[in-house]
CSV table of C-alpha atoms in Angstrom, one decimal:
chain,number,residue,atom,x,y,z
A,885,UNK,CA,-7.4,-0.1,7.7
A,886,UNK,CA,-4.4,-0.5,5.5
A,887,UNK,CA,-3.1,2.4,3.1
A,888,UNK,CA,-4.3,0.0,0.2
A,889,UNK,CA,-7.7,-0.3,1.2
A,890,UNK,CA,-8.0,3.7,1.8
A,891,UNK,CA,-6.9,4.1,-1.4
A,892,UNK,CA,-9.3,1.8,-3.1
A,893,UNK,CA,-12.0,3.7,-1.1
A,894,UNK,CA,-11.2,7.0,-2.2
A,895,UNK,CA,-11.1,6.0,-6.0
A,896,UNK,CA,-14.2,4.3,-5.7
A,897,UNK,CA,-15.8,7.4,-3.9
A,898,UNK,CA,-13.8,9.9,-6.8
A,899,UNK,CA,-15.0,7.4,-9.7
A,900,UNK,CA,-18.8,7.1,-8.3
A,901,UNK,CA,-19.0,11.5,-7.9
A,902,UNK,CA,-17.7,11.5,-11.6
A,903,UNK,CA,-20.3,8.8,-13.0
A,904,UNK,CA,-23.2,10.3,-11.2
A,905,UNK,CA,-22.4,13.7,-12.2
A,906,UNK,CA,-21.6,12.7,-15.6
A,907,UNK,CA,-25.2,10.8,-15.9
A,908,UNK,CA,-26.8,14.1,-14.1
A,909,UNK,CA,-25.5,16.1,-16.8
A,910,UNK,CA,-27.3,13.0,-19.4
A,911,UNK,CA,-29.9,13.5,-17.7
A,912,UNK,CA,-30.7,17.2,-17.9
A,913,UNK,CA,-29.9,17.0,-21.2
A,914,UNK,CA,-33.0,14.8,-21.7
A,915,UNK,CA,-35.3,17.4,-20.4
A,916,UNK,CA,-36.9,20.3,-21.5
A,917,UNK,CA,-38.3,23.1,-20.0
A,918,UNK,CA,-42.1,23.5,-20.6
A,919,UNK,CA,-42.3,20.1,-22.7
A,920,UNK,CA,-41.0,17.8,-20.3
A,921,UNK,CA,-43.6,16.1,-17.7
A,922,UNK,CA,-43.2,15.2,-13.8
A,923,UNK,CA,-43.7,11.8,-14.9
A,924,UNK,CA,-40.3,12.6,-17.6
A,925,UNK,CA,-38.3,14.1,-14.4
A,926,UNK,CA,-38.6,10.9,-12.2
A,927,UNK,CA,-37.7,9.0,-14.9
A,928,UNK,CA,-34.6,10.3,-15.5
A,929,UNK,CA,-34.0,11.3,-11.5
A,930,UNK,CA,-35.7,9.1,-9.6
A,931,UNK,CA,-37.9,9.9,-6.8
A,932,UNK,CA,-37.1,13.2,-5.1
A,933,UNK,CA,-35.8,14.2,-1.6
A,934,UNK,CA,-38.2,16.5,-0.6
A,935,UNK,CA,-41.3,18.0,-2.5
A,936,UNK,CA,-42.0,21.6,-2.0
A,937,UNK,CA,-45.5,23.2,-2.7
A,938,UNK,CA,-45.0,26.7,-4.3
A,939,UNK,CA,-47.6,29.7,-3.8
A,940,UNK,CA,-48.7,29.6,-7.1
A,941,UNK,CA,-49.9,25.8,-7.2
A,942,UNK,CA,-46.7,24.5,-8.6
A,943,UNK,CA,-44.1,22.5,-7.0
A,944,UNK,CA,-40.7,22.0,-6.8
A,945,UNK,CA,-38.7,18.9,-6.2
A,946,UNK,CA,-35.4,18.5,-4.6
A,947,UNK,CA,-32.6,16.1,-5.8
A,948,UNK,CA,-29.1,16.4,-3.9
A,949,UNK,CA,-26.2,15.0,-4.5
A,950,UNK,CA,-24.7,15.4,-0.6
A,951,UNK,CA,-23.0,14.3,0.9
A,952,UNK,CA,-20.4,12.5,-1.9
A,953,UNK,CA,-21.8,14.9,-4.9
A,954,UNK,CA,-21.2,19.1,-5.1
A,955,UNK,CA,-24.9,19.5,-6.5
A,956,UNK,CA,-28.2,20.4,-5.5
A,957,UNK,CA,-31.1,20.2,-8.3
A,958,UNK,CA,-34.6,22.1,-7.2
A,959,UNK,CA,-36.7,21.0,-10.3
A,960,UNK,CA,-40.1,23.1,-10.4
A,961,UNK,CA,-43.2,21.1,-11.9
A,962,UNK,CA,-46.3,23.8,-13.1
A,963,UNK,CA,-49.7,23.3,-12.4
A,964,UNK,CA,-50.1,21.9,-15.8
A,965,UNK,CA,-47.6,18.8,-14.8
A,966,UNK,CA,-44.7,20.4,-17.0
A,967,UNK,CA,-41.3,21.4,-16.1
A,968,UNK,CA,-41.0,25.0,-16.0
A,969,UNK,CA,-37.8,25.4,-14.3
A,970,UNK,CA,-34.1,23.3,-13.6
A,971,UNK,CA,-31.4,24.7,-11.3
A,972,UNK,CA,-28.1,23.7,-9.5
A,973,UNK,CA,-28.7,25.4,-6.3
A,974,UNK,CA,-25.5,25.2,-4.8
A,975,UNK,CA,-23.7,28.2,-6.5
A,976,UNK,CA,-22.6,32.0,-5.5
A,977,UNK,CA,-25.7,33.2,-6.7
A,978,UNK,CA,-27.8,31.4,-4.8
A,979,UNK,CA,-25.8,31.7,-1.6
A,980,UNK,CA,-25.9,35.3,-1.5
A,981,UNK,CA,-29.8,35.1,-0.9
A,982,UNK,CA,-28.7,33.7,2.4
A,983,UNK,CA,-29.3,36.5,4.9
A,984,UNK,CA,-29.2,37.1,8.7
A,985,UNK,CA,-32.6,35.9,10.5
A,986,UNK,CA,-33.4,33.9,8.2
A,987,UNK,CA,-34.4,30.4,9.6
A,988,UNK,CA,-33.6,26.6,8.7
A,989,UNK,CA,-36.3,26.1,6.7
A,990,UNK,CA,-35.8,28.7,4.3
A,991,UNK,CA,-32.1,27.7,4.3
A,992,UNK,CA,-33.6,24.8,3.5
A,993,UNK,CA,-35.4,25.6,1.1
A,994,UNK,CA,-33.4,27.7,-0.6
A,995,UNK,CA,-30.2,25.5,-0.8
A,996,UNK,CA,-31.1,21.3,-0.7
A,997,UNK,CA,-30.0,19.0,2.1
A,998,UNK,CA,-26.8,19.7,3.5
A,999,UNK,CA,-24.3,17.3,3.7
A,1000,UNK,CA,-23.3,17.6,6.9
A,1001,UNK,CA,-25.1,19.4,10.3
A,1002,UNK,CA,-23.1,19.9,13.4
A,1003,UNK,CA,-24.5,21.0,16.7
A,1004,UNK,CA,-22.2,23.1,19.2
A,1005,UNK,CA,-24.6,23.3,22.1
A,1006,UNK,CA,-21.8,24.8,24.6
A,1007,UNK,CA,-21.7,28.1,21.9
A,1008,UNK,CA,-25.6,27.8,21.1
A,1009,UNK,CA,-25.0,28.0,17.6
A,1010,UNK,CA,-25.3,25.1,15.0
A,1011,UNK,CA,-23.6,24.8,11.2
A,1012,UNK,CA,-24.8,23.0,8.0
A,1013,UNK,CA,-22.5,22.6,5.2
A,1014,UNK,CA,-23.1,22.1,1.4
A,1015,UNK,CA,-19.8,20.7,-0.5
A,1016,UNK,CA,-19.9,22.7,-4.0
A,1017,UNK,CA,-17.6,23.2,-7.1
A,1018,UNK,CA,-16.3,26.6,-8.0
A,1019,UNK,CA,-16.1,26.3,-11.9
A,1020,UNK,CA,-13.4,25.0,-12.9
A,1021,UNK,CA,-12.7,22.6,-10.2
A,1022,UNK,CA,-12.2,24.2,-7.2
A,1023,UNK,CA,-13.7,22.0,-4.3
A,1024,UNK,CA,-15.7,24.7,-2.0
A,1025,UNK,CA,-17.7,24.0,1.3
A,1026,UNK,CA,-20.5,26.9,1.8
A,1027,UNK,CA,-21.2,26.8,5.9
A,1028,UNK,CA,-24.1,28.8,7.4
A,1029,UNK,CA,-24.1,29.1,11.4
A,1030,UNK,CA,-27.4,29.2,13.1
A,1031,UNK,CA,-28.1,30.6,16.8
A,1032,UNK,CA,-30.0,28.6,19.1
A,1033,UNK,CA,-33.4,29.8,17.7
A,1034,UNK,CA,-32.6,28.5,14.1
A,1035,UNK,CA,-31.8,31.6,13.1
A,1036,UNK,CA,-29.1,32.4,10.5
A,1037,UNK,CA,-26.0,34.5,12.2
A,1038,UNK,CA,-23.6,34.3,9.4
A,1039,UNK,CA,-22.3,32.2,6.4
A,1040,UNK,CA,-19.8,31.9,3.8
A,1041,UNK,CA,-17.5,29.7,1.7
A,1042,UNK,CA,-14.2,28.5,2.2
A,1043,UNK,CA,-12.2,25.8,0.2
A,1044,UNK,CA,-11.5,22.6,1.0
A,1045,UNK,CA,-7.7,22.1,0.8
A,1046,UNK,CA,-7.0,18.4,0.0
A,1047,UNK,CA,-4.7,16.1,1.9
A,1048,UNK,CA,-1.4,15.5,-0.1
């Protein structure tokens, strides 16, 4: 591949992250907590990568931006069809739930689709990696390692230095 045509790739790649999250930010904009409907959500976002069913009868839908994007939306929808809650998942806050034991689901759960998973059966462990901003630009990668039960061992966030 020639130096022009990796070029053209990466500012294509740069140029689609900044459109999508510029239109994400439109699009959240539009909505409103306790007025806006499911139906209002799916407009704006589309359909949703997973659907999770909460204890209390509400539900929460997942939207990630992974692998190109540094976001992960968890939208919650009440039992009345309203939006009750938005949040970006993929900041400190929400990474320091991440705790020993816990298992991939809950990591899951908790954080969005990954954008990548690597398996390193000779050490019996396994990583997923989230790709996240640290405000004001600072391109992070949050890893957590799991043991061979799918059990969380440890995690943490490191940047990601670019290539010059």
């Amino acid at each position: 591949m020639s130096l022009v045509t990796k070029l053209a790739i990466g500012v294509a790649a740069v140029a689609a992250t900044v459109f999508l999250v510029g239109c994400d930010q439109q699009r959240i904009k539009e909505l409103e907590e306790f007025v806006s409907t499911e139906q209002d959500v799916r407009d704006k976002f589309g359909p949703p990568a997973q659907i999770w069913d909460e204890a209390d009868g509400s539900h929460t839908l997942e939207y990630t931006r992974q692998p190109e994007g540094t976001q992960n939306y968890m939208i919650t929808i009440g039992k009345d069809g309203k939006m009750t809650a938005l949040r970006q998942v993929l900041a400190p806050d929400y990474f320091a739930k991440v705790r020993p034991g816990m298992d991939q689901q809950e990591i899951r759960r908790l954080l969005g689709q990954p954008a990548k998973r690597s398996s390193y059966p000779l050490k019996n462990e396994a990583e997923w990696e989230w790709k996240w901003l640290n405000p004001p630009n600072t391109n992070m990668l949050f890893t957590v390692v799991f043991d061979n039960q799918g059990k969380v061992i440890r995690s943490g966030s490191t940047q990601i230095l670019q290539d010059k």
